[in-house]
PDB file of N, CA, C and O in Angstrom:
ATOM      1  N   MET A   1     -14.456  -3.960  -8.173  1.00  0.00           N
ATOM      2  CA  MET A   1     -13.441  -2.996  -7.763  1.00  0.00           C
ATOM      3  C   MET A   1     -14.006  -3.551  -5.988  1.00  0.00           C
ATOM      4  O   MET A   1     -14.586  -2.819  -5.442  1.00  0.00           O
ATOM      5  N   THR A   2     -12.780  -3.906  -5.161  1.00  0.00           N
ATOM      6  CA  THR A   2     -12.484  -3.952  -3.903  1.00  0.00           C
ATOM      7  C   THR A   2     -11.721  -3.112  -3.339  1.00  0.00           C
ATOM      8  O   THR A   2     -10.915  -2.591  -3.965  1.00  0.00           O
ATOM      9  N   LYS A   3     -12.544  -2.425  -2.425  1.00  0.00           N
ATOM     10  CA  LYS A   3     -11.443  -1.382  -1.885  1.00  0.00           C
ATOM     11  C   LYS A   3     -11.433  -1.589  -0.115  1.00  0.00           C
ATOM     12  O   LYS A   3     -12.606  -2.650   0.750  1.00  0.00           O
ATOM     13  N   GLN A   4     -10.377  -1.627   0.287  1.00  0.00           N
ATOM     14  CA  GLN A   4     -10.173  -1.188   2.110  1.00  0.00           C
ATOM     15  C   GLN A   4      -9.569   0.094   2.361  1.00  0.00           C
ATOM     16  O   GLN A   4      -8.456   0.163   1.810  1.00  0.00           O
ATOM     17  N   THR A   5     -10.268   0.864   3.352  1.00  0.00           N
ATOM     18  CA  THR A   5      -9.390   2.150   3.676  1.00  0.00           C
ATOM     19  C   THR A   5      -8.460   1.057   4.899  1.00  0.00           C
ATOM     20  O   THR A   5      -9.318   0.880   6.111  1.00  0.00           O
ATOM     21  N   VAL A   6      -7.643   1.023   5.408  1.00  0.00           N
ATOM     22  CA  VAL A   6      -6.248   0.643   6.207  1.00  0.00           C
ATOM     23  C   VAL A   6      -5.988   2.152   6.481  1.00  0.00           C
ATOM     24  O   VAL A   6      -5.126   3.600   6.152  1.00  0.00           O
ATOM     25  N   VAL A   7      -5.128   2.470   8.156  1.00  0.00           N
ATOM     26  CA  VAL A   7      -3.973   3.365   8.835  1.00  0.00           C
ATOM     27  C   VAL A   7      -3.009   2.262   8.570  1.00  0.00           C
ATOM     28  O   VAL A   7      -2.719   1.357   9.038  1.00  0.00           O
ATOM     29  N   VAL A   8      -1.902   3.774   8.715  1.00  0.00           N
ATOM     30  CA  VAL A   8      -0.525   3.138   8.614  1.00  0.00           C
ATOM     31  C   VAL A   8      -0.341   2.712   9.276  1.00  0.00           C
ATOM     32  O   VAL A   8      -0.311   3.705  10.614  1.00  0.00           O
ATOM     33  N   GLY A   9       0.164   1.592   9.280  1.00  0.00           N
ATOM     34  CA  GLY A   9       1.075   1.236  11.168  1.00  0.00           C
ATOM     35  C   GLY A   9       2.823   1.745  11.216  1.00  0.00           C
ATOM     36  O   GLY A   9       2.692   1.484  12.666  1.00  0.00           O
ATOM     37  N   SER A  10       2.968   1.821  10.223  1.00  0.00           N
ATOM     38  CA  SER A  10       4.645   1.428  10.262  1.00  0.00           C
ATOM     39  C   SER A  10       5.375   3.449  11.146  1.00  0.00           C
ATOM     40  O   SER A  10       4.088   4.204  10.756  1.00  0.00           O
ATOM     41  N   SER A  11       5.692   3.172  12.053  1.00  0.00           N
ATOM     42  CA  SER A  11       5.561   4.378  12.993  1.00  0.00           C
ATOM     43  C   SER A  11       6.530   5.312  12.427  1.00  0.00           C
ATOM     44  O   SER A  11       6.273   6.765  11.934  1.00  0.00           O
ATOM     45  N   VAL A  12       7.197   5.284  10.709  1.00  0.00           N
ATOM     46  CA  VAL A  12       7.779   6.757  10.391  1.00  0.00           C
ATOM     47  C   VAL A  12       6.797   6.380   8.949  1.00  0.00           C
ATOM     48  O   VAL A  12       7.793   7.101   8.158  1.00  0.00           O
ATOM     49  N   GLY A  13       5.758   5.851   8.601  1.00  0.00           N
ATOM     50  CA  GLY A  13       5.230   6.173   7.126  1.00  0.00           C
ATOM     51  C   GLY A  13       5.644   4.897   6.514  1.00  0.00           C
ATOM     52  O   GLY A  13       6.747   4.394   6.519  1.00  0.00           O
ATOM     53  N   LEU A  14       4.741   5.262   4.837  1.00  0.00           N
ATOM     54  CA  LEU A  14       5.937   4.389   4.165  1.00  0.00           C
ATOM     55  C   LEU A  14       7.070   4.935   3.315  1.00  0.00           C
ATOM     56  O   LEU A  14       6.942   5.506   2.534  1.00  0.00           O
ATOM     57  N   HIS A  15       7.837   5.019   4.163  1.00  0.00           N
ATOM     58  CA  HIS A  15       9.376   5.184   3.743  1.00  0.00           C
ATOM     59  C   HIS A  15      10.022   4.345   3.008  1.00  0.00           C
ATOM     60  O   HIS A  15       9.183   2.694   2.197  1.00  0.00           O
ATOM     61  N   ALA A  16      11.449   3.517   2.402  1.00  0.00           N
ATOM     62  CA  ALA A  16      11.899   2.864   1.833  1.00  0.00           C
ATOM     63  C   ALA A  16      11.794   1.387   2.018  1.00  0.00           C
ATOM     64  O   ALA A  16      11.134   0.564   1.397  1.00  0.00           O
ATOM     65  N   ARG A  17      11.931   1.135   3.108  1.00  0.00           N
ATOM     66  CA  ARG A  17      11.652   0.062   4.088  1.00  0.00           C
ATOM     67  C   ARG A  17      10.232  -0.684   3.782  1.00  0.00           C
ATOM     68  O   ARG A  17      10.028  -1.659   2.647  1.00  0.00           O
ATOM     69  N   PRO A  18       9.338  -0.199   4.363  1.00  0.00           N
ATOM     70  CA  PRO A  18       7.769  -0.755   4.413  1.00  0.00           C
ATOM     71  C   PRO A  18       7.276  -0.765   2.407  1.00  0.00           C
ATOM     72  O   PRO A  18       6.625  -1.387   1.746  1.00  0.00           O
ATOM     73  N   ALA A  19       7.812   0.940   2.024  1.00  0.00           N
ATOM     74  CA  ALA A  19       7.191   0.876   0.316  1.00  0.00           C
ATOM     75  C   ALA A  19       7.668  -0.587  -0.757  1.00  0.00           C
ATOM     76  O   ALA A  19       7.621  -1.634  -0.956  1.00  0.00           O
ATOM     77  N   ALA A  20       9.002  -0.832  -0.359  1.00  0.00           N
ATOM     78  CA  ALA A  20       9.856  -1.934  -0.790  1.00  0.00           C
ATOM     79  C   ALA A  20       9.011  -3.291  -0.720  1.00  0.00           C
ATOM     80  O   ALA A  20       8.619  -4.102  -1.133  1.00  0.00           O
ATOM     81  N   MET A  21       8.095  -3.474   0.581  1.00  0.00           N
ATOM     82  CA  MET A  21       7.662  -4.770   0.865  1.00  0.00           C
ATOM     83  C   MET A  21       6.483  -4.594   0.511  1.00  0.00           C
ATOM     84  O   MET A  21       6.282  -5.872   0.135  1.00  0.00           O
ATOM     85  N   ILE A  22       5.976  -4.134   0.452  1.00  0.00           N
ATOM     86  CA  ILE A  22       4.299  -3.400  -0.213  1.00  0.00           C
ATOM     87  C   ILE A  22       4.572  -3.490  -1.504  1.00  0.00           C
ATOM     88  O   ILE A  22       3.813  -4.759  -1.860  1.00  0.00           O
ATOM     89  N   ALA A  23       5.244  -3.293  -2.384  1.00  0.00           N
ATOM     90  CA  ALA A  23       5.405  -2.717  -3.753  1.00  0.00           C
ATOM     91  C   ALA A  23       6.214  -4.750  -3.967  1.00  0.00           C
ATOM     92  O   ALA A  23       5.678  -4.743  -4.994  1.00  0.00           O
ATOM     93  N   GLN A  24       6.591  -5.292  -3.484  1.00  0.00           N
ATOM     94  CA  GLN A  24       7.420  -6.780  -3.844  1.00  0.00           C
ATOM     95  C   GLN A  24       6.146  -7.119  -3.589  1.00  0.00           C
ATOM     96  O   GLN A  24       5.338  -8.338  -4.624  1.00  0.00           O
ATOM     97  N   ALA A  25       5.234  -7.140  -2.785  1.00  0.00           N
ATOM     98  CA  ALA A  25       4.137  -8.251  -2.465  1.00  0.00           C
ATOM     99  C   ALA A  25       3.152  -7.840  -3.425  1.00  0.00           C
ATOM    100  O   ALA A  25       2.427  -8.796  -4.255  1.00  0.00           O
ATOM    101  N   ALA A  26       2.850  -6.256  -3.604  1.00  0.00           N
ATOM    102  CA  ALA A  26       1.742  -5.944  -4.814  1.00  0.00           C
ATOM    103  C   ALA A  26       2.615  -6.747  -6.643  1.00  0.00           C
ATOM    104  O   ALA A  26       1.782  -6.857  -6.837  1.00  0.00           O
ATOM    105  N   GLY A  27       3.590  -6.846  -6.475  1.00  0.00           N
ATOM    106  CA  GLY A  27       3.425  -7.209  -7.566  1.00  0.00           C
ATOM    107  C   GLY A  27       3.550  -8.431  -7.975  1.00  0.00           C
ATOM    108  O   GLY A  27       3.968  -9.406  -9.092  1.00  0.00           O
ATOM    109  N   ALA A  28       3.423  -9.947  -6.780  1.00  0.00           N
ATOM    110  CA  ALA A  28       3.462 -11.035  -7.549  1.00  0.00           C
ATOM    111  C   ALA A  28       1.615 -11.250  -7.951  1.00  0.00           C
ATOM    112  O   ALA A  28       1.620 -12.646  -8.483  1.00  0.00           O
ATOM    113  N   TYR A  29       1.005  -9.698  -7.847  1.00  0.00           N
ATOM    114  CA  TYR A  29      -0.431 -10.037  -8.304  1.00  0.00           C
ATOM    115  C   TYR A  29      -0.426  -9.584 -10.052  1.00  0.00           C
ATOM    116  O   TYR A  29       0.165  -8.737 -10.326  1.00  0.00           O
ATOM    117  N   GLU A  30      -1.501 -10.138 -10.531  1.00  0.00           N
ATOM    118  CA  GLU A  30      -1.459  -9.791 -12.105  1.00  0.00           C
ATOM    119  C   GLU A  30      -1.988  -8.813 -12.084  1.00  0.00           C
ATOM    120  O   GLU A  30      -1.758  -8.080 -13.374  1.00  0.00           O
ATOM    121  N   GLU A  31      -3.678  -8.496 -11.385  1.00  0.00           N
ATOM    122  CA  GLU A  31      -3.953  -7.145 -11.111  1.00  0.00           C
ATOM    123  C   GLU A  31      -3.521  -6.069 -10.836  1.00  0.00           C
ATOM    124  O   GLU A  31      -2.513  -5.839 -10.212  1.00  0.00           O
ATOM    125  N   GLU A  32      -4.092  -4.893 -11.568  1.00  0.00           N
ATOM    126  CA  GLU A  32      -3.376  -3.921 -10.506  1.00  0.00           C
ATOM    127  C   GLU A  32      -3.927  -3.060  -9.678  1.00  0.00           C
ATOM    128  O   GLU A  32      -5.004  -3.832  -9.047  1.00  0.00           O
ATOM    129  N   ILE A  33      -2.878  -2.883  -8.367  1.00  0.00           N
ATOM    130  CA  ILE A  33      -3.261  -2.831  -7.348  1.00  0.00           C
ATOM    131  C   ILE A  33      -3.222  -1.389  -6.620  1.00  0.00           C
ATOM    132  O   ILE A  33      -1.996  -0.753  -7.115  1.00  0.00           O
ATOM    133  N   LEU A  34      -4.157  -0.281  -6.494  1.00  0.00           N
ATOM    134  CA  LEU A  34      -3.764   0.864  -6.459  1.00  0.00           C
ATOM    135  C   LEU A  34      -3.393   1.387  -5.311  1.00  0.00           C
ATOM    136  O   LEU A  34      -4.236   0.747  -4.180  1.00  0.00           O
ATOM    137  N   LEU A  35      -2.770   2.496  -4.682  1.00  0.00           N
ATOM    138  CA  LEU A  35      -2.942   2.736  -2.939  1.00  0.00           C
ATOM    139  C   LEU A  35      -3.615   4.251  -3.283  1.00  0.00           C
ATOM    140  O   LEU A  35      -3.103   5.308  -4.218  1.00  0.00           O
ATOM    141  N   ILE A  36      -4.604   4.842  -2.689  1.00  0.00           N
ATOM    142  CA  ILE A  36      -5.009   6.425  -2.861  1.00  0.00           C
ATOM    143  C   ILE A  36      -5.108   7.177  -1.096  1.00  0.00           C
ATOM    144  O   ILE A  36      -5.656   6.276  -0.165  1.00  0.00           O
ATOM    145  N   LEU A  37      -4.038   8.509  -1.774  1.00  0.00           N
ATOM    146  CA  LEU A  37      -4.403   9.329  -0.815  1.00  0.00           C
ATOM    147  C   LEU A  37      -4.580  10.881  -0.682  1.00  0.00           C
ATOM    148  O   LEU A  37      -3.983  10.979  -1.289  1.00  0.00           O
ATOM    149  N   ASP A  38      -5.717  11.245   0.272  1.00  0.00           N
ATOM    150  CA  ASP A  38      -5.819  12.459  -0.125  1.00  0.00           C
ATOM    151  C   ASP A  38      -6.447  12.462  -2.167  1.00  0.00           C
ATOM    152  O   ASP A  38      -5.610  13.693  -2.662  1.00  0.00           O
ATOM    153  N   GLY A  39      -6.973  11.749  -2.379  1.00  0.00           N
ATOM    154  CA  GLY A  39      -6.654  11.892  -4.289  1.00  0.00           C
ATOM    155  C   GLY A  39      -5.931  11.451  -5.035  1.00  0.00           C
ATOM    156  O   GLY A  39      -6.043  11.507  -6.186  1.00  0.00           O
ATOM    157  N   GLU A  40      -4.896  10.987  -4.654  1.00  0.00           N
ATOM    158  CA  GLU A  40      -3.962  10.711  -5.309  1.00  0.00           C
ATOM    159  C   GLU A  40      -3.719   8.830  -5.416  1.00  0.00           C
ATOM    160  O   GLU A  40      -3.738   8.666  -4.488  1.00  0.00           O
ATOM    161  N   GLU A  41      -4.080   8.938  -6.676  1.00  0.00           N
ATOM    162  CA  GLU A  41      -3.369   7.081  -6.669  1.00  0.00           C
ATOM    163  C   GLU A  41      -2.276   6.844  -7.476  1.00  0.00           C
ATOM    164  O   GLU A  41      -1.750   7.494  -8.416  1.00  0.00           O
ATOM    165  N   ILE A  42      -2.122   5.812  -6.737  1.00  0.00           N
ATOM    166  CA  ILE A  42      -0.346   5.422  -6.848  1.00  0.00           C
ATOM    167  C   ILE A  42      -0.339   4.315  -7.513  1.00  0.00           C
ATOM    168  O   ILE A  42      -1.193   3.312  -6.689  1.00  0.00           O
ATOM    169  N   ASP A  43       0.455   3.435  -8.660  1.00  0.00           N
ATOM    170  CA  ASP A  43       0.387   1.999  -8.346  1.00  0.00           C
ATOM    171  C   ASP A  43       1.430   1.171  -7.060  1.00  0.00           C
ATOM    172  O   ASP A  43       2.522   2.095  -6.997  1.00  0.00           O
ATOM    173  N   ALA A  44       0.814   0.617  -6.695  1.00  0.00           N
ATOM    174  CA  ALA A  44       1.659  -0.667  -5.704  1.00  0.00           C
ATOM    175  C   ALA A  44       2.554  -1.165  -5.157  1.00  0.00           C
ATOM    176  O   ALA A  44       3.332  -1.733  -4.939  1.00  0.00           O
ATOM    177  N   THR A  45       3.267  -1.476  -7.262  1.00  0.00           N
ATOM    178  CA  THR A  45       3.856  -2.282  -7.341  1.00  0.00           C
ATOM    179  C   THR A  45       5.640  -1.256  -7.609  1.00  0.00           C
ATOM    180  O   THR A  45       6.805  -1.812  -7.764  1.00  0.00           O
ATOM    181  N   SER A  46       5.556  -0.418  -7.577  1.00  0.00           N
ATOM    182  CA  SER A  46       6.405   0.492  -7.346  1.00  0.00           C
ATOM    183  C   SER A  46       6.730   1.548  -5.752  1.00  0.00           C
ATOM    184  O   SER A  46       6.039   2.229  -5.617  1.00  0.00           O
ATOM    185  N   SER A  47       7.426   1.040  -5.245  1.00  0.00           N
ATOM    186  CA  SER A  47       8.277   1.450  -4.255  1.00  0.00           C
ATOM    187  C   SER A  47       8.579   3.081  -3.918  1.00  0.00           C
ATOM    188  O   SER A  47       8.641   3.462  -3.179  1.00  0.00           O
ATOM    189  N   LEU A  48       8.961   3.165  -5.174  1.00  0.00           N
ATOM    190  CA  LEU A  48       9.383   4.596  -5.708  1.00  0.00           C
ATOM    191  C   LEU A  48       7.873   5.774  -5.493  1.00  0.00           C
ATOM    192  O   LEU A  48       7.658   7.239  -4.775  1.00  0.00           O
ATOM    193  N   MET A  49       6.529   5.044  -5.773  1.00  0.00           N
ATOM    194  CA  MET A  49       6.158   5.884  -6.205  1.00  0.00           C
ATOM    195  C   MET A  49       5.094   6.009  -4.834  1.00  0.00           C
ATOM    196  O   MET A  49       4.461   6.657  -4.004  1.00  0.00           O
ATOM    197  N   ILE A  50       5.092   4.698  -4.390  1.00  0.00           N
ATOM    198  CA  ILE A  50       4.277   4.348  -2.768  1.00  0.00           C
ATOM    199  C   ILE A  50       5.036   5.953  -2.184  1.00  0.00           C
ATOM    200  O   ILE A  50       4.151   5.927  -0.758  1.00  0.00           O
ATOM    201  N   MET A  51       6.724   5.737  -1.619  1.00  0.00           N
ATOM    202  CA  MET A  51       7.632   7.153  -1.035  1.00  0.00           C
ATOM    203  C   MET A  51       7.528   8.238  -0.984  1.00  0.00           C
ATOM    204  O   MET A  51       6.888   9.311  -0.137  1.00  0.00           O
ATOM    205  N   THR A  52       6.488   8.794  -2.578  1.00  0.00           N
ATOM    206  CA  THR A  52       6.545   9.859  -2.751  1.00  0.00           C
ATOM    207  C   THR A  52       5.013  10.486  -2.456  1.00  0.00           C
ATOM    208  O   THR A  52       4.364  11.194  -2.639  1.00  0.00           O
ATOM    209  N   LEU A  53       4.104   9.252  -2.213  1.00  0.00           N
ATOM    210  CA  LEU A  53       2.523   9.059  -2.141  1.00  0.00           C
ATOM    211  C   LEU A  53       2.702   9.538  -0.240  1.00  0.00           C
ATOM    212  O   LEU A  53       1.662  11.218   0.169  1.00  0.00           O
ATOM    213  N   GLY A  54       3.688   9.893   0.279  1.00  0.00           N
ATOM    214  CA  GLY A  54       4.155  11.171   1.608  1.00  0.00           C
ATOM    215  C   GLY A  54       3.159  10.470   3.108  1.00  0.00           C
ATOM    216  O   GLY A  54       2.710  11.027   3.699  1.00  0.00           O
ATOM    217  N   ALA A  55       2.919   8.412   2.669  1.00  0.00           N
ATOM    218  CA  ALA A  55       1.555   8.100   4.029  1.00  0.00           C
ATOM    219  C   ALA A  55       2.511   8.217   5.474  1.00  0.00           C
ATOM    220  O   ALA A  55       3.447   7.514   5.370  1.00  0.00           O
ATOM    221  N   ASP A  56       2.039   8.873   5.846  1.00  0.00           N
ATOM    222  CA  ASP A  56       2.956   8.937   7.703  1.00  0.00           C
ATOM    223  C   ASP A  56       2.392   8.212   8.561  1.00  0.00           C
ATOM    224  O   ASP A  56       0.994   7.893   7.987  1.00  0.00           O
ATOM    225  N   PHE A  57       2.952   7.550   9.920  1.00  0.00           N
ATOM    226  CA  PHE A  57       2.046   6.843  10.440  1.00  0.00           C
ATOM    227  C   PHE A  57       0.328   7.769  10.381  1.00  0.00           C
ATOM    228  O   PHE A  57       0.819   9.206  10.798  1.00  0.00           O
ATOM    229  N   GLY A  58      -0.735   6.553  10.598  1.00  0.00           N
ATOM    230  CA  GLY A  58      -1.872   7.233  11.293  1.00  0.00           C
ATOM    231  C   GLY A  58      -2.570   7.710   9.656  1.00  0.00           C
ATOM    232  O   GLY A  58      -3.410   7.794  10.404  1.00  0.00           O
ATOM    233  N   ALA A  59      -1.958   7.890   8.881  1.00  0.00           N
ATOM    234  CA  ALA A  59      -2.750   8.160   7.601  1.00  0.00           C
ATOM    235  C   ALA A  59      -3.534   7.090   7.507  1.00  0.00           C
ATOM    236  O   ALA A  59      -3.109   5.762   7.375  1.00  0.00           O
ATOM    237  N   SER A  60      -4.503   7.468   6.919  1.00  0.00           N
ATOM    238  CA  SER A  60      -5.574   6.514   6.225  1.00  0.00           C
ATOM    239  C   SER A  60      -5.564   6.492   5.179  1.00  0.00           C
ATOM    240  O   SER A  60      -5.521   7.908   3.454  1.00  0.00           O
ATOM    241  N   VAL A  61      -4.854   5.117   3.865  1.00  0.00           N
ATOM    242  CA  VAL A  61      -5.137   5.077   2.982  1.00  0.00           C
ATOM    243  C   VAL A  61      -5.848   4.356   2.537  1.00  0.00           C
ATOM    244  O   VAL A  61      -6.141   2.928   3.295  1.00  0.00           O
ATOM    245  N   THR A  62      -6.695   3.877   1.280  1.00  0.00           N
ATOM    246  CA  THR A  62      -7.145   3.318   0.752  1.00  0.00           C
ATOM    247  C   THR A  62      -6.538   2.078  -0.692  1.00  0.00           C
ATOM    248  O   THR A  62      -5.868   2.716  -1.247  1.00  0.00           O
ATOM    249  N   VAL A  63      -6.639   0.868  -0.390  1.00  0.00           N
ATOM    250  CA  VAL A  63      -5.708  -0.006  -1.480  1.00  0.00           C
ATOM    251  C   VAL A  63      -7.203  -0.772  -1.852  1.00  0.00           C
ATOM    252  O   VAL A  63      -8.318  -0.953  -1.850  1.00  0.00           O
ATOM    253  N   GLU A  64      -7.162  -0.382  -3.740  1.00  0.00           N
ATOM    254  CA  GLU A  64      -8.046  -1.127  -4.588  1.00  0.00           C
ATOM    255  C   GLU A  64      -7.793  -1.790  -5.328  1.00  0.00           C
ATOM    256  O   GLU A  64      -6.429  -1.615  -6.040  1.00  0.00           O
ATOM    257  N   SER A  65      -8.342  -2.623  -5.732  1.00  0.00           N
ATOM    258  CA  SER A  65      -7.919  -3.185  -7.029  1.00  0.00           C
ATOM    259  C   SER A  65      -9.161  -4.461  -7.206  1.00  0.00           C
ATOM    260  O   SER A  65      -9.967  -5.079  -6.696  1.00  0.00           O
ATOM    261  N   GLU A  66      -9.343  -4.866  -8.356  1.00  0.00           N
ATOM    262  CA  GLU A  66      -9.879  -6.317  -8.700  1.00  0.00           C
ATOM    263  C   GLU A  66      -9.983  -7.472  -7.975  1.00  0.00           C
ATOM    264  O   GLU A  66     -10.964  -8.188  -7.714  1.00  0.00           O
ATOM    265  N   ASN A  67      -8.835  -7.947  -7.445  1.00  0.00           N
ATOM    266  CA  ASN A  67      -8.201  -8.852  -6.710  1.00  0.00           C
ATOM    267  C   ASN A  67      -8.948  -8.709  -5.327  1.00  0.00           C
ATOM    268  O   ASN A  67      -7.842  -8.160  -5.087  1.00  0.00           O
ATOM    269  N   ALA A  68      -9.729  -9.262  -4.674  1.00  0.00           N
ATOM    270  CA  ALA A  68      -9.575  -9.019  -3.112  1.00  0.00           C
ATOM    271  C   ALA A  68      -8.568  -9.204  -2.309  1.00  0.00           C
ATOM    272  O   ALA A  68      -8.252  -9.359  -1.600  1.00  0.00           O
ATOM    273  N   ASP A  69      -8.038 -10.388  -2.742  1.00  0.00           N
ATOM    274  CA  ASP A  69      -6.918 -11.337  -1.752  1.00  0.00           C
ATOM    275  C   ASP A  69      -5.920 -10.179  -1.887  1.00  0.00           C
ATOM    276  O   ASP A  69      -5.059  -9.867  -0.915  1.00  0.00           O
ATOM    277  N   ALA A  70      -5.507  -9.792  -3.010  1.00  0.00           N
ATOM    278  CA  ALA A  70      -4.533  -8.716  -3.159  1.00  0.00           C
ATOM    279  C   ALA A  70      -5.297  -7.566  -2.185  1.00  0.00           C
ATOM    280  O   ALA A  70      -3.805  -6.606  -1.634  1.00  0.00           O
ATOM    281  N   VAL A  71      -6.217  -7.188  -2.223  1.00  0.00           N
ATOM    282  CA  VAL A  71      -6.730  -5.870  -1.266  1.00  0.00           C
ATOM    283  C   VAL A  71      -6.382  -6.074   0.370  1.00  0.00           C
ATOM    284  O   VAL A  71      -5.322  -5.423   1.071  1.00  0.00           O
ATOM    285  N   ALA A  72      -6.664  -7.314   0.663  1.00  0.00           N
ATOM    286  CA  ALA A  72      -6.522  -7.616   2.087  1.00  0.00           C
ATOM    287  C   ALA A  72      -5.169  -7.913   2.473  1.00  0.00           C
ATOM    288  O   ALA A  72      -4.447  -7.503   3.498  1.00  0.00           O
ATOM    289  N   GLU A  73      -4.197  -8.170   1.435  1.00  0.00           N
ATOM    290  CA  GLU A  73      -2.919  -9.210   1.900  1.00  0.00           C
ATOM    291  C   GLU A  73      -2.061  -7.369   1.878  1.00  0.00           C
ATOM    292  O   GLU A  73      -1.119  -6.852   2.891  1.00  0.00           O
ATOM    293  N   ILE A  74      -2.211  -6.586   0.461  1.00  0.00           N
ATOM    294  CA  ILE A  74      -1.380  -4.757   0.894  1.00  0.00           C
ATOM    295  C   ILE A  74      -2.126  -4.103   2.018  1.00  0.00           C
ATOM    296  O   ILE A  74      -1.357  -3.643   2.636  1.00  0.00           O
ATOM    297  N   ALA A  75      -3.394  -4.596   2.634  1.00  0.00           N
ATOM    298  CA  ALA A  75      -3.440  -3.309   3.164  1.00  0.00           C
ATOM    299  C   ALA A  75      -3.478  -4.477   4.505  1.00  0.00           C
ATOM    300  O   ALA A  75      -3.193  -3.031   6.104  1.00  0.00           O
ATOM    301  N   GLY A  76      -2.694  -4.989   4.775  1.00  0.00           N
ATOM    302  CA  GLY A  76      -2.662  -6.325   6.209  1.00  0.00           C
ATOM    303  C   GLY A  76      -1.265  -5.629   6.379  1.00  0.00           C
ATOM    304  O   GLY A  76      -0.609  -5.388   7.776  1.00  0.00           O
ATOM    305  N   LEU A  77      -1.127  -5.475   5.410  1.00  0.00           N
ATOM    306  CA  LEU A  77       0.932  -5.218   4.874  1.00  0.00           C
ATOM    307  C   LEU A  77       1.101  -3.272   5.667  1.00  0.00           C
ATOM    308  O   LEU A  77       1.768  -2.940   6.778  1.00  0.00           O
ATOM    309  N   ILE A  78       0.621  -2.405   4.969  1.00  0.00           N
ATOM    310  CA  ILE A  78       0.318  -1.168   5.469  1.00  0.00           C
ATOM    311  C   ILE A  78      -0.193  -0.911   7.132  1.00  0.00           C
ATOM    312  O   ILE A  78       0.674  -0.195   7.637  1.00  0.00           O
ATOM    313  N   ALA A  79      -0.956  -1.939   7.122  1.00  0.00           N
ATOM    314  CA  ALA A  79      -1.589  -1.461   9.007  1.00  0.00           C
ATOM    315  C   ALA A  79      -0.309  -1.845  10.121  1.00  0.00           C
ATOM    316  O   ALA A  79      -0.173  -1.747  11.089  1.00  0.00           O
ATOM    317  N   ARG A  80       0.422  -2.960   9.800  1.00  0.00           N
ATOM    318  CA  ARG A  80       1.380  -3.678   9.957  1.00  0.00           C
ATOM    319  C   ARG A  80       2.103  -2.105  10.723  1.00  0.00           C
ATOM    320  O   ARG A  80       2.719  -1.631   9.696  1.00  0.00           O
ATOM    321  N   ASP A  81       3.505  -2.533  11.598  1.00  0.00           N
ATOM    322  CA  ASP A  81       4.542  -1.584  11.885  1.00  0.00           C
ATOM    323  C   ASP A  81       5.795  -2.316  10.951  1.00  0.00           C
ATOM    324  O   ASP A  81       6.570  -3.331  11.449  1.00  0.00           O
ATOM    325  N   LEU A  82       5.505  -2.384  10.118  1.00  0.00           N
ATOM    326  CA  LEU A  82       7.109  -2.971   9.063  1.00  0.00           C
ATOM    327  C   LEU A  82       8.535  -2.922   9.416  1.00  0.00           C
ATOM    328  O   LEU A  82       9.419  -3.517   8.913  1.00  0.00           O
ATOM    329  N   ASP A  83       9.074  -2.023  10.487  1.00  0.00           N
ATOM    330  CA  ASP A  83       9.927  -1.780  11.331  1.00  0.00           C
ATOM    331  C   ASP A  83      10.329  -2.035  11.994  1.00  0.00           C
ATOM    332  O   ASP A  83      11.024  -2.038  13.221  1.00  0.00           O
ATOM    333  N   ALA A  84       8.968  -2.806  13.059  1.00  0.00           N
ATOM    334  CA  ALA A  84       9.476  -3.504  14.168  1.00  0.00           C
ATOM    335  C   ALA A  84      10.630  -4.611  13.975  1.00  0.00           C
ATOM    336  O   ALA A  84       9.635  -5.539  13.011  1.00  0.00           O
TER     337      ALA A  84
END
């Protein structure tokens, strides 16, 4: 299992637009990808679940999967300001 913790870079957190972009990228992988915040784990392929995670700008989110490439891609998206 590969894990990477990253700080949310989107200025307004993981709301609808960033959540949709992350979910779409996660959906391209066959392996399960989890996002973890304060002990709560959610499926990264669900934009609704990403939004309910409540990850604000500056929050530390852990990305976890068996696929290291998936972890790197999703962590990279979370770290970017996807609203810029």
